Coordinates of C-alpha atoms in Angstrom, one line a residue:
Chain O
M1196 CA -243.5 63.2 105.9
D1197 CA -245.1 61.6 102.9
F1198 CA -243.2 61.7 99.7
N1199 CA -245.3 60.6 96.8
F1200 CA -243.1 59.3 94.0
D1201 CA -246.1 58.2 92.0
L1202 CA -247.3 61.8 91.8
I1203 CA -244.0 62.9 90.3
I1204 CA -244.2 60.1 87.7
E1205 CA -247.9 60.9 86.9
S1206 CA -247.3 64.6 86.6
F1207 CA -244.1 64.4 84.6
P1208 CA -245.6 64.4 81.1
L1209 CA -247.6 67.5 82.0
L1210 CA -244.6 69.3 83.5
L1211 CA -242.5 68.4 80.4
M1212 CA -245.1 69.9 78.2
G1213 CA -244.9 73.0 80.4
A1214 CA -241.1 72.9 80.0
G1215 CA -241.5 72.8 76.2
V1216 CA -243.7 75.9 76.4
T1217 CA -241.0 77.6 78.5
I1218 CA -238.3 76.8 76.0
K1219 CA -240.5 78.0 73.2
I1220 CA -241.3 81.4 74.7
T1221 CA -237.8 81.9 75.9
T1222 CA -236.3 81.2 72.5
L1223 CA -238.8 83.5 70.8
S1224 CA -238.2 86.2 73.4
V1225 CA -234.4 85.9 73.1
L1226 CA -234.7 86.1 69.3
L1227 CA -236.9 89.2 69.6
G1228 CA -234.4 90.5 72.3
V1229 CA -231.4 90.0 70.0
I1230 CA -233.1 91.8 67.1
I1231 CA -234.1 94.7 69.4
G1232 CA -230.8 94.6 71.2
L1233 CA -228.8 94.9 68.0
V1234 CA -230.7 97.9 66.8
V1235 CA -230.8 99.6 70.2
G1236 CA -227.2 98.7 71.0
I1237 CA -226.0 100.3 67.7
L1238 CA -228.3 103.4 68.2
R1239 CA -226.8 103.7 71.7
I1240 CA -223.4 104.6 70.2
C1241 CA -224.4 106.1 66.8
T1242 CA -223.4 109.6 65.9
L1243 CA -226.9 111.2 66.2
K1244 CA -227.5 112.4 69.7
P1245 CA -231.4 112.2 69.7
L1246 CA -231.2 108.5 68.7
R1247 CA -228.6 107.9 71.4
I1248 CA -230.8 109.4 74.0
L1249 CA -233.8 107.4 72.8
A1250 CA -231.8 104.2 73.1
M1251 CA -230.7 105.2 76.6
V1252 CA -234.3 105.9 77.8
Y1253 CA -235.3 102.5 76.5
I1254 CA -232.5 100.7 78.2
D1255 CA -233.0 102.6 81.5
F1256 CA -236.7 102.1 81.6
L1257 CA -236.6 98.3 81.0
R1258 CA -233.7 97.6 83.2
G1259 CA -235.0 99.9 85.9
T1260 CA -238.4 98.5 86.3
P1261 CA -239.3 94.9 87.4
L1262 CA -240.1 92.4 84.6
L1263 CA -243.3 91.5 86.6
V1264 CA -244.5 95.0 86.4
Q1265 CA -243.7 95.1 82.7
I1266 CA -245.8 91.9 82.2
F1267 CA -248.7 93.6 84.0
L1268 CA -248.3 96.7 81.8
V1269 CA -248.5 94.7 78.6
Y1270 CA -251.3 92.3 79.8
F1271 CA -253.5 94.5 81.9
A1272 CA -252.6 98.2 81.1
L1273 CA -252.2 97.9 77.3
P1274 CA -255.9 96.7 76.8
V1275 CA -257.1 99.8 78.7
I1276 CA -255.5 102.0 75.9
T1277 CA -256.3 99.8 72.9
G1278 CA -259.6 98.5 74.2
Q1279 CA -258.6 95.0 73.0
R1280 CA -257.8 92.0 75.1
V1281 CA -254.2 90.9 74.9
D1282 CA -253.4 87.2 74.2
P1283 CA -251.3 85.8 77.1
Y1284 CA -248.9 84.1 74.6
F1285 CA -248.4 87.4 72.8
A1286 CA -248.1 89.3 76.1
A1287 CA -245.5 86.8 77.4
I1288 CA -243.2 87.0 74.4
I1289 CA -243.5 90.8 74.0
S1290 CA -242.8 91.6 77.6
C1291 CA -239.9 89.1 77.9
G1292 CA -238.5 90.0 74.5
V1293 CA -238.7 93.8 74.9
N1294 CA -237.2 93.4 78.4
S1295 CA -234.4 91.2 77.1
G1296 CA -233.7 93.6 74.3
A1297 CA -232.5 96.2 76.8
Y1298 CA -230.0 93.8 78.3
V1299 CA -228.8 92.5 74.9
A1300 CA -228.4 96.1 73.8
E1301 CA -225.9 96.7 76.6
I1302 CA -224.1 93.5 75.7
I1303 CA -223.9 94.5 72.0
R1304 CA -222.8 98.0 72.9
S1305 CA -219.9 96.6 75.0
G1306 CA -219.0 94.2 72.3
I1307 CA -218.9 96.9 69.6
Q1308 CA -216.8 99.1 71.9
S1309 CA -214.4 96.3 72.4
I1310 CA -213.6 96.2 68.7
D1311 CA -210.4 98.2 67.8
K1312 CA -211.4 101.6 66.4
G1313 CA -209.0 101.0 63.5
Q1314 CA -211.6 98.7 62.1
M1315 CA -214.1 101.5 61.8
E1316 CA -211.4 103.8 60.4
A1317 CA -210.4 101.2 57.8
G1318 CA -214.0 100.8 56.6
R1319 CA -214.7 104.5 56.5
S1320 CA -211.4 105.2 54.7
L1321 CA -212.5 102.8 51.9
G1322 CA -215.6 105.0 51.4
M1323 CA -218.1 102.8 53.2
T1324 CA -220.7 104.6 55.3
W1325 CA -220.8 104.3 59.1
L1326 CA -223.8 101.9 58.8
Q1327 CA -222.1 99.8 56.2
T1328 CA -218.9 99.5 58.2
M1329 CA -221.0 98.6 61.3
R1330 CA -222.9 96.0 59.4
Y1331 CA -220.1 94.3 57.5
V1332 CA -217.1 94.9 59.7
V1333 CA -217.7 95.8 63.3
V1334 CA -221.0 94.0 64.3
P1335 CA -220.0 90.6 63.0
Q1336 CA -216.8 90.7 65.1
A1337 CA -218.7 92.1 68.1
V1338 CA -221.4 89.5 68.0
K1339 CA -218.9 86.6 67.9
R1340 CA -217.2 88.1 70.9
V1341 CA -220.4 88.4 73.0
I1342 CA -221.9 84.9 72.4
P1343 CA -221.1 83.8 76.0
Q1344 CA -223.0 86.8 77.4
I1345 CA -226.0 86.2 75.1
G1346 CA -226.0 82.7 76.4
N1347 CA -226.1 84.0 79.9
E1348 CA -229.0 86.2 78.9
F1349 CA -230.8 83.2 77.5
I1350 CA -230.4 81.4 80.8
A1351 CA -231.5 84.4 82.8
L1352 CA -234.6 84.8 80.6
L1353 CA -235.4 81.1 80.8
K1354 CA -235.7 81.5 84.6
D1355 CA -237.4 84.9 84.5
S1356 CA -240.0 83.5 82.1
S1357 CA -241.6 81.8 85.1
L1358 CA -243.0 85.2 85.9
V1359 CA -245.5 85.0 83.0
S1360 CA -247.3 82.3 85.1
V1361 CA -249.0 85.2 86.8
I1362 CA -251.0 86.0 83.7
G1363 CA -252.1 82.4 83.5
F1364 CA -249.9 81.5 80.7
E1365 CA -249.2 77.7 81.0
E1366 CA -245.5 77.3 81.0
L1367 CA -243.6 75.2 83.4
T1368 CA -244.2 77.1 86.6
R1369 CA -247.9 77.6 85.9
R1370 CA -248.3 73.9 85.1
G1371 CA -246.7 73.1 88.5
Q1372 CA -249.2 75.4 90.3
L1373 CA -252.1 73.9 88.5
I1374 CA -251.1 70.3 89.4
I1375 CA -250.5 71.4 93.0
A1376 CA -254.0 73.0 93.2
R1377 CA -255.4 69.6 92.2
T1378 CA -253.2 67.3 94.2
Y1379 CA -251.7 69.3 97.1
G1380 CA -248.3 67.8 96.3
S1381 CA -246.3 71.0 96.9
L1382 CA -243.0 69.3 97.8
E1383 CA -243.0 66.8 95.0
I1384 CA -244.1 69.1 92.3
W1385 CA -242.0 72.2 93.2
L1386 CA -238.9 69.9 93.5
S1387 CA -239.7 68.5 90.0
V1388 CA -240.1 71.9 88.6
A1389 CA -236.8 73.1 90.1
V1390 CA -235.0 70.1 88.7
I1391 CA -236.4 70.6 85.2
Y1392 CA -235.3 74.2 85.2
L1393 CA -231.9 73.1 86.4
V1394 CA -231.5 70.6 83.6
M1395 CA -232.6 73.2 81.0
T1396 CA -230.2 75.9 82.2
L1397 CA -227.2 73.5 82.6
T1398 CA -227.9 72.2 79.1
I1399 CA -227.9 75.7 77.7
S1400 CA -224.7 76.7 79.5
R1401 CA -222.9 73.6 78.2
L1402 CA -224.2 74.4 74.7
V1403 CA -222.9 77.9 74.9
A1404 CA -219.5 76.8 76.1
F1405 CA -219.4 74.4 73.1
L1406 CA -220.3 77.2 70.7
E1407 CA -217.6 79.4 72.2
W1408 CA -215.0 76.7 72.0
K1409 CA -216.0 76.1 68.4
F1410 CA -215.6 79.8 67.5
N1411 CA -212.3 80.1 69.2
T1412 CA -210.8 77.1 67.5
S1413 CA -212.0 78.0 64.1
R1414 CA -209.7 80.1 62.0
R1415 CA -212.4 82.7 61.7
S1416 CA -211.9 83.8 65.3
A1417 CA -211.3 87.5 65.7
A1418 CA -207.8 88.4 66.5
Chain Y
M1304 CA -204.6 116.8 43.3
I1305 CA -204.6 117.8 47.0
D1306 CA -204.8 121.4 48.2
I1307 CA -204.5 122.4 51.8
K1308 CA -204.8 126.0 53.0
G1309 CA -204.4 127.3 56.5
L1310 CA -205.1 123.9 58.1
R1311 CA -205.3 123.9 61.9
K1312 CA -206.2 121.2 64.3
S1313 CA -206.6 121.3 68.0
Y1314 CA -207.6 118.8 70.7
G1315 CA -209.0 121.0 73.4
S1316 CA -206.3 123.5 74.2
N1317 CA -203.6 121.4 72.5
E1318 CA -202.9 122.7 69.0
V1319 CA -201.5 119.9 66.9
L1320 CA -201.5 121.5 63.5
R1321 CA -200.7 125.2 63.4
G1322 CA -201.3 126.4 59.9
I1323 CA -200.4 124.0 57.2
D1324 CA -200.4 125.0 53.5
L1325 CA -199.7 122.1 51.1
H1326 CA -200.2 121.4 47.4
V1327 CA -199.7 117.9 46.0
D1328 CA -199.6 117.5 42.3
E1329 CA -200.9 114.6 40.3
K1330 CA -198.4 111.7 40.3
E1331 CA -196.3 113.4 42.9
V1332 CA -194.9 111.4 45.8
V1333 CA -194.7 113.5 48.9
V1334 CA -192.9 112.1 51.9
I1335 CA -193.5 113.6 55.4
I1336 CA -190.9 113.1 58.1
G1337 CA -190.7 114.6 61.6
P1338 CA -190.4 113.7 65.3
S1339 CA -193.2 111.8 66.9
G1340 CA -196.0 114.1 68.1
S1341 CA -195.1 116.6 65.4
G1342 CA -198.6 116.3 63.8
K1343 CA -197.6 114.5 60.7
S1344 CA -200.1 111.6 61.1
T1345 CA -202.8 114.1 62.0
L1346 CA -202.1 116.0 58.8
L1347 CA -202.4 112.8 56.8
R1348 CA -205.7 111.9 58.6
C1349 CA -207.1 115.3 57.9
I1350 CA -206.8 114.7 54.1
N1351 CA -209.5 112.0 54.2
Y1352 CA -211.4 113.6 57.1
L1353 CA -210.6 110.8 59.7
E1354 CA -209.7 113.9 61.7
Q1355 CA -211.9 117.0 61.2
P1356 CA -209.8 120.1 60.8
T1357 CA -210.5 122.9 63.3
E1358 CA -209.8 125.5 60.7
G1359 CA -208.6 125.6 57.1
I1360 CA -209.6 124.3 53.7
I1361 CA -208.8 121.0 52.2
S1362 CA -209.7 119.9 48.7
V1363 CA -209.1 116.6 47.0
D1364 CA -209.3 116.4 43.2
G1365 CA -211.2 119.7 43.1
T1366 CA -213.7 118.7 45.8
V1367 CA -213.6 120.9 48.9
L1368 CA -214.1 118.8 52.1
D1369 CA -216.6 120.1 54.6
G1370 CA -219.6 119.1 56.5
E1371 CA -221.7 119.3 53.3
T1372 CA -219.5 117.3 51.0
N1373 CA -220.3 113.7 50.5
I1374 CA -217.3 112.6 52.4
N1375 CA -217.7 108.9 51.5
K1376 CA -217.4 109.8 47.8
V1377 CA -214.1 111.6 48.5
R1378 CA -212.8 108.8 50.7
A1379 CA -213.5 106.3 47.9
E1380 CA -211.0 108.2 45.8
V1381 CA -208.4 108.4 48.6
G1382 CA -206.8 105.1 49.7
M1383 CA -205.3 104.8 53.1
V1384 CA -202.8 102.4 54.6
F1385 CA -202.5 102.3 58.4
Q1386 CA -199.6 101.5 60.7
H1387 CA -201.5 98.6 62.2
F1388 CA -202.9 97.3 58.9
N1389 CA -206.5 97.2 60.2
L1390 CA -207.4 94.2 58.0
F1391 CA -210.9 92.7 58.8
P1392 CA -210.0 89.6 60.8
H1393 CA -213.3 87.8 60.2
M1394 CA -212.8 87.8 56.5
T1395 CA -210.4 86.1 54.1
V1396 CA -207.8 88.1 52.3
Q1397 CA -210.0 88.0 49.2
Q1398 CA -213.1 89.1 51.1
N1399 CA -211.1 92.0 52.6
I1400 CA -210.3 93.3 49.2
M1401 CA -213.7 92.7 47.6
L1402 CA -215.9 94.2 50.3
A1403 CA -215.6 98.0 49.6
P1404 CA -215.7 97.8 45.8
M1405 CA -218.9 95.7 46.1
K1406 CA -220.6 97.9 48.7
V1407 CA -219.4 101.3 47.6
R1408 CA -218.9 100.9 43.8
H1409 CA -221.6 98.2 43.4
V1410 CA -219.1 96.0 41.5
S1411 CA -220.4 92.5 40.9
A1412 CA -218.9 89.7 43.0
D1413 CA -217.3 88.1 40.0
E1414 CA -215.7 91.3 38.9
A1415 CA -214.5 92.1 42.4
A1416 CA -213.0 88.6 42.7
I1417 CA -211.1 89.0 39.4
Q1418 CA -209.8 92.3 40.5
A1419 CA -208.8 90.9 43.9
T1420 CA -206.8 88.2 42.2
S1421 CA -204.9 90.6 40.0
L1422 CA -204.2 93.0 42.9
L1423 CA -202.9 90.0 45.0
E1424 CA -200.7 89.1 42.1
M1425 CA -199.3 92.6 42.0
V1426 CA -198.4 92.5 45.8
G1427 CA -197.0 89.0 45.4
L1428 CA -199.7 87.2 47.5
K1429 CA -201.8 85.4 44.9
D1430 CA -201.7 82.1 46.9
K1431 CA -203.0 83.8 50.1
A1432 CA -206.5 84.7 48.8
M1433 CA -208.3 82.2 51.0
S1434 CA -206.1 82.8 54.1
Y1435 CA -207.3 84.8 57.1
P1436 CA -205.2 87.9 58.2
E1437 CA -204.0 86.2 61.4
Q1438 CA -202.4 83.5 59.3
L1439 CA -200.2 86.0 57.6
S1440 CA -197.0 87.8 58.6
G1441 CA -197.0 91.5 59.3
G1442 CA -195.4 92.3 56.0
Q1443 CA -198.0 90.1 54.1
Q1444 CA -200.8 91.8 56.0
Q1445 CA -199.6 95.2 55.1
R1446 CA -199.4 94.2 51.4
V1447 CA -203.0 92.9 51.6
A1448 CA -204.0 96.3 53.1
I1449 CA -202.4 98.1 50.2
A1450 CA -204.2 95.8 47.8
R1451 CA -207.5 96.5 49.6
A1452 CA -207.0 100.2 49.3
L1453 CA -206.1 99.9 45.6
A1454 CA -209.2 97.9 44.9
M1455 CA -211.2 101.2 45.1
R1456 CA -209.0 102.5 42.2
P1457 CA -208.1 105.6 44.3
K1458 CA -206.6 108.7 42.8
V1459 CA -204.4 109.3 45.9
M1460 CA -202.8 106.9 48.3
L1461 CA -202.1 107.9 51.9
F1462 CA -199.6 105.9 53.9
D1463 CA -199.5 106.4 57.7
E1464 CA -196.2 104.9 58.9
P1465 CA -196.8 101.7 56.9
T1466 CA -193.7 99.9 58.1
S1467 CA -193.4 101.1 61.7
A1468 CA -195.2 98.1 63.1
L1469 CA -193.2 95.6 61.1
D1470 CA -190.2 93.4 62.0
P1471 CA -187.2 94.8 60.2
E1472 CA -186.9 91.9 57.7
M1473 CA -190.4 92.6 56.4
V1474 CA -190.0 96.3 55.8
G1475 CA -188.4 95.8 52.4
E1476 CA -191.3 93.8 50.9
V1477 CA -193.8 96.5 51.8
L1478 CA -191.5 99.3 50.5
D1479 CA -191.0 97.4 47.2
V1480 CA -194.8 97.5 46.6
M1481 CA -194.9 101.2 47.4
K1482 CA -192.0 101.9 45.1
R1483 CA -193.8 100.1 42.3
L1484 CA -196.9 102.1 42.9
A1485 CA -194.9 105.3 42.7
H1486 CA -193.3 104.3 39.5
E1487 CA -196.7 103.5 38.0
G1488 CA -197.6 107.2 38.6
M1489 CA -199.8 107.0 41.8
T1490 CA -200.2 110.2 43.7
M1491 CA -198.9 109.4 47.2
V1492 CA -198.5 111.1 50.5
V1493 CA -196.3 109.0 52.8
V1494 CA -195.6 109.5 56.5
T1495 CA -192.6 107.4 57.3
H1496 CA -189.3 107.0 59.2
E1497 CA -187.7 105.2 56.3
M1498 CA -185.2 107.7 55.1
G1499 CA -183.8 105.5 52.4
F1500 CA -187.3 105.3 50.8
A1501 CA -187.8 109.0 51.2
R1502 CA -184.6 109.7 49.4
E1503 CA -185.1 107.2 46.6
V1504 CA -188.8 107.5 45.9
G1505 CA -189.9 110.9 47.2
D1506 CA -190.4 113.7 44.7
R1507 CA -190.6 116.1 47.7
L1508 CA -189.7 115.8 51.3
L1509 CA -191.5 117.7 54.1
F1510 CA -190.1 118.1 57.5
V1511 CA -192.9 118.7 60.0
D1512 CA -192.2 119.9 63.5
Q1513 CA -194.6 121.2 66.2
G1514 CA -197.5 121.4 63.8
V1515 CA -195.9 123.4 61.0
I1516 CA -194.0 122.5 57.8
L1517 CA -190.6 123.6 58.8
E1518 CA -188.7 122.8 55.7
Q1519 CA -189.4 121.2 52.3
G1520 CA -187.7 120.5 49.0
K1521 CA -186.2 117.7 47.0
P1522 CA -185.3 114.9 49.4
K1523 CA -181.6 114.9 48.3
D1524 CA -181.4 118.7 49.1
V1525 CA -183.1 118.5 52.4
F1526 CA -181.0 115.6 53.5
E1527 CA -177.7 117.1 52.4
H1528 CA -178.3 120.7 53.1
P1529 CA -180.9 121.2 55.7
T1530 CA -181.4 124.9 56.5
A1531 CA -183.5 124.9 59.7
P1532 CA -181.6 124.0 62.9
R1533 CA -184.4 121.7 64.0
T1534 CA -184.2 119.8 60.7
K1535 CA -180.4 119.4 61.1
E1536 CA -180.9 118.1 64.6
F1537 CA -183.6 115.6 63.6
L1538 CA -181.6 114.4 60.6
S1539 CA -178.4 114.0 62.6
K1540 CA -180.4 111.6 64.8
V1541 CA -182.0 109.5 62.2
L1542 CA -179.5 109.3 59.3

């Protein structure tokens, strides 16, 4: 068995650039996911039944179909309807973000439901609307409580983002494939790719643990 | 100030309130006592629509509560104090008090802060403005909750067993604030187990049992000459 260390060293800058792209699309997707998740998560438990059903359909569809198929839908099927080519970068972020939104919505919902119902009653008894009480009283406490789960979602999405390599978007996995196509160094490159993913996910999980610790030791922590 | 006619409330087949008629005058202090499960808290919570009546008409300050009424407008006029305080744990004491006036009454931040300071002074917690609720004792938290409700300048204050979750030595400080409110002419409806408070501060005492007002009158009269056997039995246990 030949193990070519030089190949790893040579390819490393290219792979790191891919890793940078991976972090970028993951971050943007999670941001989009959190925004969607907040809205859908709140709709999921709001008082209007049609909105609740709409939120449930969204969540069921995106969690019940493979992300890979969703990527194909955005990249290949959407242009059939619109007649316009979809930019791979746009397709990657939209499909990952919209998918992540469904998972974040469930996280947010569970967070909101874990907040004592006396908080909503107190807000409403002061004359605030349901939405005002959600916004200023319930959601801030819920979000603080679900930070670890959002962190896990970030990690899951960072790994799942490797799927966008299939539409030719040059993130870490795609970079690896391209280098292998040129050099045939499957062992060296896939190992390197795996290690880079591992370093990224471990870093994030430590970061999340730190954030959690910081929130719990601050006086602002929810009782 | 409050008018209740034929109020009924059921949870499924369980009828908690079985026909309540009640009128509360302006500046009147009405104290509701009764065994647990009698429906006294439900009655109180119907007054600001935290519970929707199954039947009956409730009006507050001339506004009839129903699906069409702007319920938030009525609630802004009706302050409520809960057994478990329900302060907002992620906000300072001052922020707790300022939130609703700013969001509902559109009071400026400066004005709300000034008001918060004077309310905290009134409940004896001026130095706790920047504290978080978890840093306060139960008695202090409940006094903040009263200040928070008063910040909306309500016409009526509802108290739902405000001292039941407190350690005994903290009951007095909360009752003192309530007494002061009563003396200042606030219209109050108080569900409580504090018989001393009922006798001293209440203009009228209601004994509620199994979803109906079984007996009412001046606290002194009800305590000393209860007419219904159930009232006698209850009072003999709590006095």
